[in-house]
PDB file of C-alpha atoms in Angstrom:
ATOM      1  CA  UNK A1354     -32.782  -6.962  43.420  1.00 45.00           C
ATOM      2  CA  UNK A1355     -31.226  -7.363  46.790  1.00 37.00           C
ATOM      3  CA  UNK A1356     -28.578  -5.062  48.170  1.00 34.00           C
ATOM      4  CA  UNK A1357     -26.565  -7.988  49.481  1.00 25.00           C
ATOM      5  CA  UNK A1358     -27.243 -11.703  49.890  1.00 22.00           C
ATOM      6  CA  UNK A1359     -25.437 -14.531  51.586  1.00 21.00           C
ATOM      7  CA  UNK A1360     -24.345 -17.187  49.121  1.00 23.00           C
ATOM      8  CA  UNK A1361     -26.058 -20.535  49.525  1.00 24.00           C
ATOM      9  CA  UNK A1362     -25.092 -23.668  47.707  1.00 28.00           C
ATOM     10  CA  UNK A1363     -24.610 -27.400  47.424  1.00 27.00           C
ATOM     11  CA  UNK A1364     -20.934 -28.265  47.042  1.00 27.00           C
ATOM     12  CA  UNK A1365     -21.494 -31.742  45.666  1.00 26.00           C
ATOM     13  CA  UNK A1366     -23.359 -30.416  42.619  1.00 25.00           C
ATOM     14  CA  UNK A1367     -21.042 -27.520  41.714  1.00 27.00           C
ATOM     15  CA  UNK A1368     -19.669 -29.146  38.538  1.00 29.00           C
ATOM     16  CA  UNK A1369     -22.418 -31.587  37.633  1.00 30.00           C
ATOM     17  CA  UNK A1370     -23.528 -32.117  34.037  1.00 37.00           C
ATOM     18  CA  UNK A1371     -26.903 -30.457  33.357  1.00 38.00           C
ATOM     19  CA  UNK A1372     -28.349 -33.611  31.852  1.00 41.00           C
ATOM     20  CA  UNK A1373     -27.508 -35.531  35.028  1.00 36.00           C
ATOM     21  CA  UNK A1374     -28.936 -32.752  37.149  1.00 38.00           C
ATOM     22  CA  UNK A1375     -32.399 -33.157  35.642  1.00 39.00           C
ATOM     23  CA  UNK A1376     -32.720 -36.545  37.339  1.00 40.00           C
ATOM     24  CA  UNK A1377     -31.837 -35.399  40.868  1.00 35.00           C
ATOM     25  CA  UNK A1378     -35.007 -35.560  43.026  1.00 37.00           C
ATOM     26  CA  UNK A1379     -33.675 -32.792  45.266  1.00 32.00           C
ATOM     27  CA  UNK A1380     -33.807 -30.334  42.357  1.00 35.00           C
ATOM     28  CA  UNK A1381     -36.919 -31.628  40.596  1.00 35.00           C
ATOM     29  CA  UNK A1382     -38.929 -28.577  41.695  1.00 34.00           C
ATOM     30  CA  UNK A1383     -36.427 -26.302  39.939  1.00 34.00           C
ATOM     31  CA  UNK A1384     -35.456 -28.356  36.916  1.00 35.00           C
ATOM     32  CA  UNK A1385     -38.542 -30.284  35.859  1.00 33.00           C
ATOM     33  CA  UNK A1386     -39.399 -28.628  32.559  1.00 31.00           C
ATOM     34  CA  UNK A1387     -42.643 -30.552  32.153  1.00 29.00           C
ATOM     35  CA  UNK A1388     -44.332 -29.439  35.383  1.00 29.00           C
ATOM     36  CA  UNK A1389     -44.346 -25.869  36.652  1.00 30.00           C
ATOM     37  CA  UNK A1390     -47.403 -25.716  38.874  1.00 31.00           C
ATOM     38  CA  UNK A1391     -45.686 -23.617  41.524  1.00 31.00           C
ATOM     39  CA  UNK A1392     -44.187 -21.152  39.037  1.00 38.00           C
ATOM     40  CA  UNK A1393     -47.404 -20.892  37.032  1.00 39.00           C
ATOM     41  CA  UNK A1394     -49.385 -20.230  40.211  1.00 36.00           C
ATOM     42  CA  UNK A1395     -47.112 -17.367  41.203  1.00 37.00           C
ATOM     43  CA  UNK A1396     -47.027 -16.070  37.651  1.00 39.00           C
ATOM     44  CA  UNK A1397     -50.826 -16.067  37.436  1.00 40.00           C
ATOM     45  CA  UNK A1398     -51.043 -14.112  40.699  1.00 38.00           C
ATOM     46  CA  UNK A1399     -48.580 -11.578  39.332  1.00 39.00           C
ATOM     47  CA  UNK A1400     -50.398 -11.298  35.999  1.00 41.00           C
ATOM     48  CA  UNK A1401     -53.747 -10.750  37.707  1.00 37.00           C
ATOM     49  CA  UNK A1402     -52.307  -7.995  39.812  1.00 37.00           C
ATOM     50  CA  UNK A1403     -50.755  -6.339  36.770  1.00 40.00           C
ATOM     51  CA  UNK A1404     -53.532  -6.629  34.230  1.00 38.00           C
ATOM     52  CA  UNK A1405     -56.657  -6.265  36.295  1.00 34.00           C
ATOM     53  CA  UNK A1406     -55.777  -3.675  38.918  1.00 36.00           C
ATOM     54  CA  UNK A1407     -57.044  -1.120  36.381  1.00 40.00           C
ATOM     55  CA  UNK A1408     -59.939  -3.110  34.881  1.00 42.00           C
ATOM     56  CA  UNK A1409     -61.903  -0.176  33.498  1.00 44.00           C
ATOM     57  CA  UNK A1410     -58.921   1.343  31.712  1.00 43.00           C
ATOM     58  CA  UNK A1411     -57.855  -2.038  30.368  1.00 40.00           C
ATOM     59  CA  UNK A1412     -61.308  -2.818  28.948  1.00 41.00           C
ATOM     60  CA  UNK A1413     -61.609   0.648  27.395  1.00 46.00           C
ATOM     61  CA  UNK A1414     -58.180   0.320  25.807  1.00 44.00           C
ATOM     62  CA  UNK A1415     -59.051  -3.034  24.265  1.00 44.00           C
ATOM     63  CA  UNK A1416     -62.289  -1.625  22.826  1.00 45.00           C
ATOM     64  CA  UNK A1417     -60.497   1.349  21.316  1.00 48.00           C
ATOM     65  CA  UNK A1418     -57.842  -0.685  19.504  1.00 48.00           C
ATOM     66  CA  UNK A1419     -60.190  -2.738  17.348  1.00 44.00           C
ATOM     67  CA  UNK A1420     -59.613  -0.493  14.358  1.00 48.00           C
ATOM     68  CA  UNK A1421     -55.837  -0.610  14.888  1.00 49.00           C
ATOM     69  CA  UNK A1422     -55.777  -4.410  15.134  1.00 48.00           C
ATOM     70  CA  UNK A1423     -57.706  -4.762  11.899  1.00 48.00           C
ATOM     71  CA  UNK A1424     -54.941  -3.021   9.938  1.00 50.00           C
ATOM     72  CA  UNK A1425     -52.659  -5.102   7.763  1.00 52.00           C
ATOM     73  CA  UNK A1426     -50.058  -6.753   9.984  1.00 53.00           C
ATOM     74  CA  UNK A1427     -46.388  -5.970   9.306  1.00 58.00           C
ATOM     75  CA  UNK A1428     -44.075  -8.703   8.085  1.00 86.00           C
ATOM     76  CA  UNK A1429     -42.294  -9.276  11.435  1.00 96.00           C
ATOM     77  CA  UNK A1430     -43.866  -9.868  14.818  1.00 97.00           C
ATOM     78  CA  UNK A1431     -42.849 -10.830  18.343  1.00 98.00           C
ATOM     79  CA  UNK A1432     -44.229 -13.962  19.987  1.00 98.00           C
ATOM     80  CA  UNK A1433     -43.216 -13.984  23.647  1.00 98.00           C
ATOM     81  CA  UNK A1434     -43.511 -16.064  26.801  1.00 98.00           C
ATOM     82  CA  UNK A1435     -42.246 -15.471  30.300  1.00 98.00           C
ATOM     83  CA  UNK A1436     -41.487 -16.995  33.671  1.00 98.00           C
ATOM     84  CA  UNK A1437     -41.102 -15.298  37.044  1.00 98.00           C
ATOM     85  CA  UNK A1438     -39.466 -17.050  40.002  1.00 98.00           C
ATOM     86  CA  UNK A1439     -39.531 -14.866  43.136  1.00 97.00           C
ATOM     87  CA  UNK A1440     -37.042 -15.723  45.838  1.00 94.00           C
ATOM     88  CA  UNK A1441     -38.423 -17.450  48.916  1.00 90.00           C
ATOM     89  CA  UNK A1442     -39.545 -14.622  51.218  1.00 90.00           C
ATOM     90  CA  UNK A1443     -42.827 -15.013  53.163  1.00 89.00           C
ATOM     91  CA  UNK A1444     -42.913 -11.266  53.886  1.00 88.00           C
ATOM     92  CA  UNK A1445     -42.782 -10.427  50.166  1.00 90.00           C
ATOM     93  CA  UNK A1446     -44.246 -13.447  48.339  1.00 93.00           C
ATOM     94  CA  UNK A1447     -44.581 -11.494  45.068  1.00 96.00           C
ATOM     95  CA  UNK A1448     -40.891 -10.610  45.128  1.00 97.00           C
ATOM     96  CA  UNK A1449     -39.480  -7.363  43.735  1.00 97.00           C
ATOM     97  CA  UNK A1450     -39.527  -8.019  39.958  1.00 98.00           C
ATOM     98  CA  UNK A1451     -42.333  -7.126  37.562  1.00 98.00           C
ATOM     99  CA  UNK A1452     -42.874  -7.417  33.822  1.00 98.00           C
ATOM    100  CA  UNK A1453     -45.439  -7.103  31.049  1.00 98.00           C
ATOM    101  CA  UNK A1454     -45.937  -8.343  27.486  1.00 98.00           C
ATOM    102  CA  UNK A1455     -48.165  -6.223  25.220  1.00 97.00           C
ATOM    103  CA  UNK A1456     -48.862  -8.612  22.358  1.00 95.00           C
ATOM    104  CA  UNK A1457     -50.924  -6.216  20.252  1.00 96.00           C
ATOM    105  CA  UNK A1458     -48.384  -3.404  20.305  1.00 97.00           C
ATOM    106  CA  UNK A1459     -45.355  -5.735  20.256  1.00 97.00           C
ATOM    107  CA  UNK A1460     -43.785  -4.306  23.406  1.00 98.00           C
ATOM    108  CA  UNK A1461     -42.299  -5.963  26.483  1.00 98.00           C
ATOM    109  CA  UNK A1462     -40.868  -4.624  29.704  1.00 98.00           C
ATOM    110  CA  UNK A1463     -39.114  -5.778  32.874  1.00 98.00           C
ATOM    111  CA  UNK A1464     -38.430  -4.016  36.153  1.00 98.00           C
ATOM    112  CA  UNK A1465     -36.507  -4.963  39.286  1.00 98.00           C
ATOM    113  CA  UNK A1466     -37.273  -3.218  42.576  1.00 97.00           C
ATOM    114  CA  UNK A1467     -34.105  -2.248  44.449  1.00 93.00           C
ATOM    115  CA  UNK A1468     -33.875  -4.423  47.560  1.00 87.00           C
ATOM    116  CA  UNK A1469     -31.897  -1.909  49.604  1.00 89.00           C
ATOM    117  CA  UNK A1470     -35.176  -0.166  50.463  1.00 94.00           C
ATOM    118  CA  UNK A1471     -36.057  -3.032  52.810  1.00 91.00           C
ATOM    119  CA  UNK A1472     -33.758  -1.438  55.398  1.00 91.00           C
ATOM    120  CA  UNK A1473     -36.278   1.418  55.553  1.00 93.00           C
ATOM    121  CA  UNK A1474     -39.240  -0.950  55.703  1.00 93.00           C
ATOM    122  CA  UNK A1475     -40.182  -0.331  52.059  1.00 95.00           C
ATOM    123  CA  UNK A1476     -41.124  -3.080  49.594  1.00 96.00           C
ATOM    124  CA  UNK A1477     -39.604  -1.878  46.308  1.00 96.00           C
ATOM    125  CA  UNK A1478     -41.544  -4.603  44.478  1.00 97.00           C
ATOM    126  CA  UNK A1479     -44.638  -2.435  44.858  1.00 98.00           C
ATOM    127  CA  UNK A1480     -42.887   0.373  42.977  1.00 98.00           C
ATOM    128  CA  UNK A1481     -41.710  -2.019  40.242  1.00 98.00           C
ATOM    129  CA  UNK A1482     -45.220  -3.431  39.740  1.00 98.00           C
ATOM    130  CA  UNK A1483     -46.785   0.020  39.560  1.00 98.00           C
ATOM    131  CA  UNK A1484     -44.099   1.150  37.100  1.00 98.00           C
ATOM    132  CA  UNK A1485     -44.805  -1.797  34.808  1.00 98.00           C
ATOM    133  CA  UNK A1486     -48.569  -1.322  35.086  1.00 98.00           C
ATOM    134  CA  UNK A1487     -48.150   2.301  34.034  1.00 98.00           C
ATOM    135  CA  UNK A1488     -45.731   1.282  31.264  1.00 98.00           C
ATOM    136  CA  UNK A1489     -48.379  -1.106  29.937  1.00 98.00           C
ATOM    137  CA  UNK A1490     -50.877   1.769  29.821  1.00 97.00           C
ATOM    138  CA  UNK A1491     -48.360   4.190  28.292  1.00 98.00           C
ATOM    139  CA  UNK A1492     -47.606   1.668  25.537  1.00 98.00           C
ATOM    140  CA  UNK A1493     -51.156   2.089  24.252  1.00 95.00           C
ATOM    141  CA  UNK A1494     -50.884   5.885  24.299  1.00 93.00           C
ATOM    142  CA  UNK A1495     -47.617   5.724  22.366  1.00 94.00           C
ATOM    143  CA  UNK A1496     -48.996   3.297  19.782  1.00 94.00           C
ATOM    144  CA  UNK A1497     -51.834   5.683  18.992  1.00 92.00           C
ATOM    145  CA  UNK A1498     -49.196   8.254  17.972  1.00 88.00           C
ATOM    146  CA  UNK A1499     -47.868   5.928  15.271  1.00 87.00           C
ATOM    147  CA  UNK A1500     -45.332   3.673  16.938  1.00 90.00           C
ATOM    148  CA  UNK A1501     -44.135   2.959  20.465  1.00 97.00           C
ATOM    149  CA  UNK A1502     -41.182   4.976  21.758  1.00 98.00           C
ATOM    150  CA  UNK A1503     -39.732   3.040  24.745  1.00 98.00           C
ATOM    151  CA  UNK A1504     -38.116   6.074  26.358  1.00 98.00           C
ATOM    152  CA  UNK A1505     -41.357   8.030  26.235  1.00 98.00           C
ATOM    153  CA  UNK A1506     -43.123   4.994  27.720  1.00 98.00           C
ATOM    154  CA  UNK A1507     -40.675   5.119  30.631  1.00 98.00           C
ATOM    155  CA  UNK A1508     -41.115   8.874  30.998  1.00 98.00           C
ATOM    156  CA  UNK A1509     -44.902   8.578  31.170  1.00 98.00           C
ATOM    157  CA  UNK A1510     -44.824   5.592  33.525  1.00 98.00           C
ATOM    158  CA  UNK A1511     -42.265   7.276  35.783  1.00 98.00           C
ATOM    159  CA  UNK A1512     -44.406  10.417  35.982  1.00 97.00           C
ATOM    160  CA  UNK A1513     -47.458   8.399  37.069  1.00 98.00           C
ATOM    161  CA  UNK A1514     -45.758   6.044  39.546  1.00 98.00           C
ATOM    162  CA  UNK A1515     -45.940   7.308  43.122  1.00 96.00           C
ATOM    163  CA  UNK A1516     -45.153   4.319  45.349  1.00 97.00           C
ATOM    164  CA  UNK A1517     -42.111   4.444  47.600  1.00 96.00           C
ATOM    165  CA  UNK A1518     -38.954   2.713  46.439  1.00 97.00           C
ATOM    166  CA  UNK A1519     -37.096   2.535  43.139  1.00 97.00           C
ATOM    167  CA  UNK A1520     -36.515   0.116  40.293  1.00 97.00           C
ATOM    168  CA  UNK A1521     -34.443  -0.658  37.243  1.00 97.00           C
ATOM    169  CA  UNK A1522     -36.402  -0.878  33.991  1.00 98.00           C
ATOM    170  CA  UNK A1523     -36.047  -2.045  30.403  1.00 98.00           C
ATOM    171  CA  UNK A1524     -38.652  -1.478  27.664  1.00 98.00           C
ATOM    172  CA  UNK A1525     -38.317  -3.036  24.190  1.00 98.00           C
ATOM    173  CA  UNK A1526     -40.604  -2.689  21.174  1.00 98.00           C
ATOM    174  CA  UNK A1527     -40.569  -4.123  17.664  1.00 98.00           C
ATOM    175  CA  UNK A1528     -40.527  -1.460  14.947  1.00 96.00           C
ATOM    176  CA  UNK A1529     -41.754  -3.715  12.151  1.00 93.00           C
ATOM    177  CA  UNK A1530     -41.688  -1.125   9.379  1.00 91.00           C
ATOM    178  CA  UNK A1531     -37.907  -0.792   9.811  1.00 95.00           C
ATOM    179  CA  UNK A1532     -37.256  -4.405  10.892  1.00 97.00           C
ATOM    180  CA  UNK A1533     -35.681  -3.179  14.123  1.00 98.00           C
ATOM    181  CA  UNK A1534     -36.158  -3.394  17.844  1.00 98.00           C
ATOM    182  CA  UNK A1535     -36.019  -0.170  19.834  1.00 98.00           C
ATOM    183  CA  UNK A1536     -35.124  -0.281  23.529  1.00 98.00           C
ATOM    184  CA  UNK A1537     -34.640   1.996  26.514  1.00 98.00           C
ATOM    185  CA  UNK A1538     -32.806   0.631  29.540  1.00 98.00           C
ATOM    186  CA  UNK A1539     -32.127   2.012  33.001  1.00 98.00           C
ATOM    187  CA  UNK A1540     -29.891  -0.031  35.303  1.00 97.00           C
ATOM    188  CA  UNK A1541     -28.858  -3.681  35.218  1.00 96.00           C
ATOM    189  CA  UNK A1542     -31.894  -5.389  33.746  1.00 97.00           C
ATOM    190  CA  UNK A1543     -31.505  -5.929  30.015  1.00 98.00           C
ATOM    191  CA  UNK A1544     -31.579  -8.245  27.030  1.00 98.00           C
ATOM    192  CA  UNK A1545     -29.591 -10.351  24.583  1.00 98.00           C
ATOM    193  CA  UNK A1546     -30.264 -10.556  20.848  1.00 98.00           C
ATOM    194  CA  UNK A1547     -29.536 -14.060  19.557  1.00 98.00           C
ATOM    195  CA  UNK A1548     -29.220 -15.096  15.906  1.00 98.00           C
ATOM    196  CA  UNK A1549     -28.788 -18.721  14.871  1.00 97.00           C
ATOM    197  CA  UNK A1550     -27.872 -19.676  18.422  1.00 97.00           C
ATOM    198  CA  UNK A1551     -25.193 -16.985  18.876  1.00 98.00           C
ATOM    199  CA  UNK A1552     -25.440 -13.779  20.895  1.00 98.00           C
ATOM    200  CA  UNK A1553     -24.899 -10.845  18.537  1.00 98.00           C
ATOM    201  CA  UNK A1554     -25.754  -8.068  21.009  1.00 98.00           C
ATOM    202  CA  UNK A1555     -25.961  -7.685  24.791  1.00 98.00           C
ATOM    203  CA  UNK A1556     -27.356  -4.506  26.326  1.00 98.00           C
ATOM    204  CA  UNK A1557     -24.852  -2.634  28.485  1.00 96.00           C
ATOM    205  CA  UNK A1558     -25.252  -2.366  32.253  1.00 93.00           C
ATOM    206  CA  UNK A1559     -25.736   1.067  33.787  1.00 95.00           C
ATOM    207  CA  UNK A1560     -24.295   1.265  37.284  1.00 92.00           C
ATOM    208  CA  UNK A1561     -22.230   3.600  39.447  1.00 91.00           C
ATOM    209  CA  UNK A1562     -20.419   0.690  41.039  1.00 85.00           C
ATOM    210  CA  UNK A1563     -20.879  -2.968  41.922  1.00 88.00           C
ATOM    211  CA  UNK A1564     -24.429  -3.462  43.219  1.00 79.00           C
ATOM    212  CA  UNK A1565     -25.394   0.184  42.577  1.00 89.00           C
ATOM    213  CA  UNK A1566     -27.392   0.334  39.313  1.00 94.00           C
ATOM    214  CA  UNK A1567     -29.107   3.355  37.830  1.00 96.00           C
ATOM    215  CA  UNK A1568     -32.737   3.298  38.964  1.00 96.00           C
ATOM    216  CA  UNK A1569     -36.051   5.118  38.653  1.00 97.00           C
ATOM    217  CA  UNK A1570     -38.130   6.205  41.624  1.00 95.00           C
ATOM    218  CA  UNK A1571     -37.348   7.925  44.891  1.00 88.00           C
ATOM    219  CA  UNK A1572     -33.741   8.618  43.924  1.00 88.00           C
ATOM    220  CA  UNK A1573     -31.719  11.077  41.843  1.00 83.00           C
ATOM    221  CA  UNK A1574     -32.124   9.239  38.512  1.00 93.00           C
ATOM    222  CA  UNK A1575     -34.937   9.796  36.009  1.00 96.00           C
ATOM    223  CA  UNK A1576     -35.718   8.497  32.485  1.00 97.00           C
ATOM    224  CA  UNK A1577     -33.298  10.986  30.930  1.00 97.00           C
ATOM    225  CA  UNK A1578     -30.462   8.609  31.910  1.00 97.00           C
ATOM    226  CA  UNK A1579     -31.964   5.744  29.888  1.00 98.00           C
ATOM    227  CA  UNK A1580     -29.663   4.130  27.348  1.00 97.00           C
ATOM    228  CA  UNK A1581     -31.510   3.995  24.003  1.00 98.00           C
ATOM    229  CA  UNK A1582     -30.799   1.387  21.332  1.00 97.00           C
ATOM    230  CA  UNK A1583     -32.128   0.468  17.886  1.00 98.00           C
ATOM    231  CA  UNK A1584     -30.981  -2.843  16.400  1.00 98.00           C
ATOM    232  CA  UNK A1585     -31.722  -4.590  13.128  1.00 98.00           C
ATOM    233  CA  UNK A1586     -33.560  -7.885  13.544  1.00 98.00           C
ATOM    234  CA  UNK A1587     -34.334 -10.775  11.240  1.00 98.00           C
ATOM    235  CA  UNK A1588     -36.899 -13.538  11.142  1.00 97.00           C
ATOM    236  CA  UNK A1589     -36.015 -16.315  13.622  1.00 98.00           C
ATOM    237  CA  UNK A1590     -33.958 -14.031  15.877  1.00 98.00           C
ATOM    238  CA  UNK A1591     -34.567 -14.580  19.581  1.00 98.00           C
ATOM    239  CA  UNK A1592     -34.618 -11.961  22.331  1.00 98.00           C
ATOM    240  CA  UNK A1593     -33.828 -13.060  25.895  1.00 98.00           C
ATOM    241  CA  UNK A1594     -34.947 -10.326  28.275  1.00 98.00           C
ATOM    242  CA  UNK A1595     -34.468 -10.453  32.011  1.00 98.00           C
ATOM    243  CA  UNK A1596     -33.687  -8.866  35.328  1.00 98.00           C
ATOM    244  CA  UNK A1597     -30.311  -9.311  36.970  1.00 97.00           C
ATOM    245  CA  UNK A1598     -31.565 -12.543  38.548  1.00 97.00           C
ATOM    246  CA  UNK A1599     -31.083 -14.025  35.076  1.00 98.00           C
ATOM    247  CA  UNK A1600     -28.122 -11.954  33.891  1.00 98.00           C
ATOM    248  CA  UNK A1601     -26.061 -12.304  37.083  1.00 97.00           C
ATOM    249  CA  UNK A1602     -26.448 -16.086  37.179  1.00 98.00           C
ATOM    250  CA  UNK A1603     -26.156 -17.132  33.533  1.00 98.00           C
ATOM    251  CA  UNK A1604     -23.042 -17.021  31.402  1.00 98.00           C
ATOM    252  CA  UNK A1605     -23.501 -16.120  27.743  1.00 98.00           C
ATOM    253  CA  UNK A1606     -22.291 -19.574  26.697  1.00 98.00           C
ATOM    254  CA  UNK A1607     -24.932 -21.250  28.883  1.00 98.00           C
ATOM    255  CA  UNK A1608     -27.703 -19.158  27.370  1.00 98.00           C
ATOM    256  CA  UNK A1609     -26.474 -19.873  23.842  1.00 98.00           C
ATOM    257  CA  UNK A1610     -26.396 -23.626  24.509  1.00 98.00           C
ATOM    258  CA  UNK A1611     -29.926 -23.691  25.927  1.00 98.00           C
ATOM    259  CA  UNK A1612     -31.258 -21.540  23.067  1.00 98.00           C
ATOM    260  CA  UNK A1613     -29.679 -23.840  20.463  1.00 98.00           C
ATOM    261  CA  UNK A1614     -31.295 -26.853  22.130  1.00 98.00           C
ATOM    262  CA  UNK A1615     -34.618 -25.002  22.222  1.00 98.00           C
ATOM    263  CA  UNK A1616     -34.367 -24.291  18.486  1.00 98.00           C
ATOM    264  CA  UNK A1617     -33.591 -27.944  17.756  1.00 98.00           C
ATOM    265  CA  UNK A1618     -36.454 -29.113  19.979  1.00 98.00           C
ATOM    266  CA  UNK A1619     -38.839 -26.470  18.584  1.00 98.00           C
ATOM    267  CA  UNK A1620     -39.714 -25.186  22.047  1.00 98.00           C
ATOM    268  CA  UNK A1621     -42.283 -22.442  22.504  1.00 98.00           C
ATOM    269  CA  UNK A1622     -41.133 -19.103  23.982  1.00 98.00           C
ATOM    270  CA  UNK A1623     -42.581 -19.846  27.418  1.00 98.00           C
ATOM    271  CA  UNK A1624     -40.853 -23.232  27.510  1.00 98.00           C
ATOM    272  CA  UNK A1625     -37.512 -21.627  26.681  1.00 98.00           C
ATOM    273  CA  UNK A1626     -38.051 -18.944  29.321  1.00 98.00           C
ATOM    274  CA  UNK A1627     -38.693 -21.627  31.932  1.00 98.00           C
ATOM    275  CA  UNK A1628     -35.531 -23.516  31.016  1.00 98.00           C
ATOM    276  CA  UNK A1629     -33.395 -20.391  31.297  1.00 98.00           C
ATOM    277  CA  UNK A1630     -35.105 -19.365  34.530  1.00 98.00           C
ATOM    278  CA  UNK A1631     -34.662 -22.730  36.185  1.00 98.00           C
ATOM    279  CA  UNK A1632     -30.967 -22.996  35.324  1.00 98.00           C
ATOM    280  CA  UNK A1633     -30.451 -19.432  36.600  1.00 98.00           C
ATOM    281  CA  UNK A1634     -32.179 -20.516  39.805  1.00 98.00           C
ATOM    282  CA  UNK A1635     -29.899 -23.517  40.213  1.00 98.00           C
ATOM    283  CA  UNK A1636     -26.793 -21.408  39.567  1.00 98.00           C
ATOM    284  CA  UNK A1637     -27.936 -18.838  42.132  1.00 97.00           C
ATOM    285  CA  UNK A1638     -27.658 -21.481  44.874  1.00 97.00           C
ATOM    286  CA  UNK A1639     -24.291 -22.841  43.747  1.00 97.00           C
ATOM    287  CA  UNK A1640     -21.547 -21.387  45.955  1.00 94.00           C
ATOM    288  CA  UNK A1641     -18.812 -22.309  43.490  1.00 93.00           C
ATOM    289  CA  UNK A1642     -20.412 -21.522  40.143  1.00 95.00           C
ATOM    290  CA  UNK A1643     -18.420 -19.260  37.818  1.00 96.00           C
ATOM    291  CA  UNK A1644     -21.084 -16.587  37.348  1.00 97.00           C
ATOM    292  CA  UNK A1645     -21.093 -13.034  35.969  1.00 96.00           C
ATOM    293  CA  UNK A1646     -22.009 -11.903  39.487  1.00 95.00           C
ATOM    294  CA  UNK A1647     -18.949 -13.525  41.048  1.00 95.00           C
ATOM    295  CA  UNK A1648     -16.609 -12.134  38.393  1.00 95.00           C
ATOM    296  CA  UNK A1649     -18.033  -8.608  38.659  1.00 93.00           C
ATOM    297  CA  UNK A1650     -17.513  -8.650  42.427  1.00 91.00           C
ATOM    298  CA  UNK A1651     -13.729  -9.059  41.908  1.00 89.00           C
ATOM    299  CA  UNK A1652     -13.367 -11.606  44.666  1.00 84.00           C
ATOM    300  CA  UNK A1653     -15.888 -10.187  47.141  1.00 90.00           C
ATOM    301  CA  UNK A1654     -18.481 -12.868  46.358  1.00 92.00           C
ATOM    302  CA  UNK A1655     -18.314 -16.434  45.102  1.00 92.00           C
ATOM    303  CA  UNK A1656     -20.885 -18.438  43.171  1.00 95.00           C
ATOM    304  CA  UNK A1657     -24.350 -17.260  42.216  1.00 97.00           C
ATOM    305  CA  UNK A1658     -26.632 -14.569  43.569  1.00 96.00           C
ATOM    306  CA  UNK A1659     -29.933 -15.484  45.226  1.00 96.00           C
ATOM    307  CA  UNK A1660     -32.470 -13.120  43.692  1.00 97.00           C
ATOM    308  CA  UNK A1661     -35.858 -12.831  42.009  1.00 98.00           C
ATOM    309  CA  UNK A1662     -35.596 -14.133  38.451  1.00 98.00           C
ATOM    310  CA  UNK A1663     -37.608 -12.816  35.513  1.00 98.00           C
ATOM    311  CA  UNK A1664     -37.069 -14.209  32.015  1.00 98.00           C
ATOM    312  CA  UNK A1665     -38.900 -13.286  28.804  1.00 98.00           C
ATOM    313  CA  UNK A1666     -38.179 -15.210  25.615  1.00 98.00           C
ATOM    314  CA  UNK A1667     -39.357 -13.360  22.503  1.00 98.00           C
ATOM    315  CA  UNK A1668     -39.232 -14.973  19.060  1.00 98.00           C
ATOM    316  CA  UNK A1669     -39.056 -12.734  15.999  1.00 98.00           C
ATOM    317  CA  UNK A1670     -41.328 -14.330  13.401  1.00 96.00           C
TER     318      UNK A1670
END
């Protein structure tokens, strides 16, 4: 999350049809949904850093959950895929977003390091990555108590994260026994719950003013400010989870249209996440796009917002 970005764009493409856009060579790197070598490479680097920076703990956790995984599976489950597109910054090639997907314990999380720390020479992406690593670990501890409590996951991760900087965070878990999702959100990352191609719930933004979200870390906020939610879910619902790089650059109607096409085309979660992420990327460079970011600025900014983009698509099955 950047404190402030200059808007970049390409005037001649500001109102182009998406289907026509797919054929423009200039944007093939962003909009080719059949080849994502660059994105996958970055994503793999990020995953390695997240999952294997605590190898011993990770291996021990996996050994200790064998008995849990052999229990009878509940009727609903989450199948998720993700894409991460960091903004082009040679000094911070990993960007400032981080996320995790815990398949066994049906929990996902996203975090967005606050870019304003760069003025003090601090890479807030390091804080976000450590927070998500610790959230991944805390998810296991919570599951062993019976079920995952997202707010307690945030509390435990926050307590064990000591890097400089701060970050927004959103943790969501599937509570299968009650056919609900339970979430805890701090700041302007968040999620949309989609049923039959229509958004039925959008998590509220927590901020003190435009560009000033609630955040965890070296600041006055802590997990006690988290907004907690529990929502009923049904088979075939879809969760779209993301940082503000997605939410600031995608209108609800755009997301609904892409999700409906994904349902018709029977796309996998990762494929849907890539489609959403790539359109958010295109919108971020369009100086004249009608985006949530531009509207929230009340005339101070036009078009999209250049930012790191994290998208997780989670299918309820």
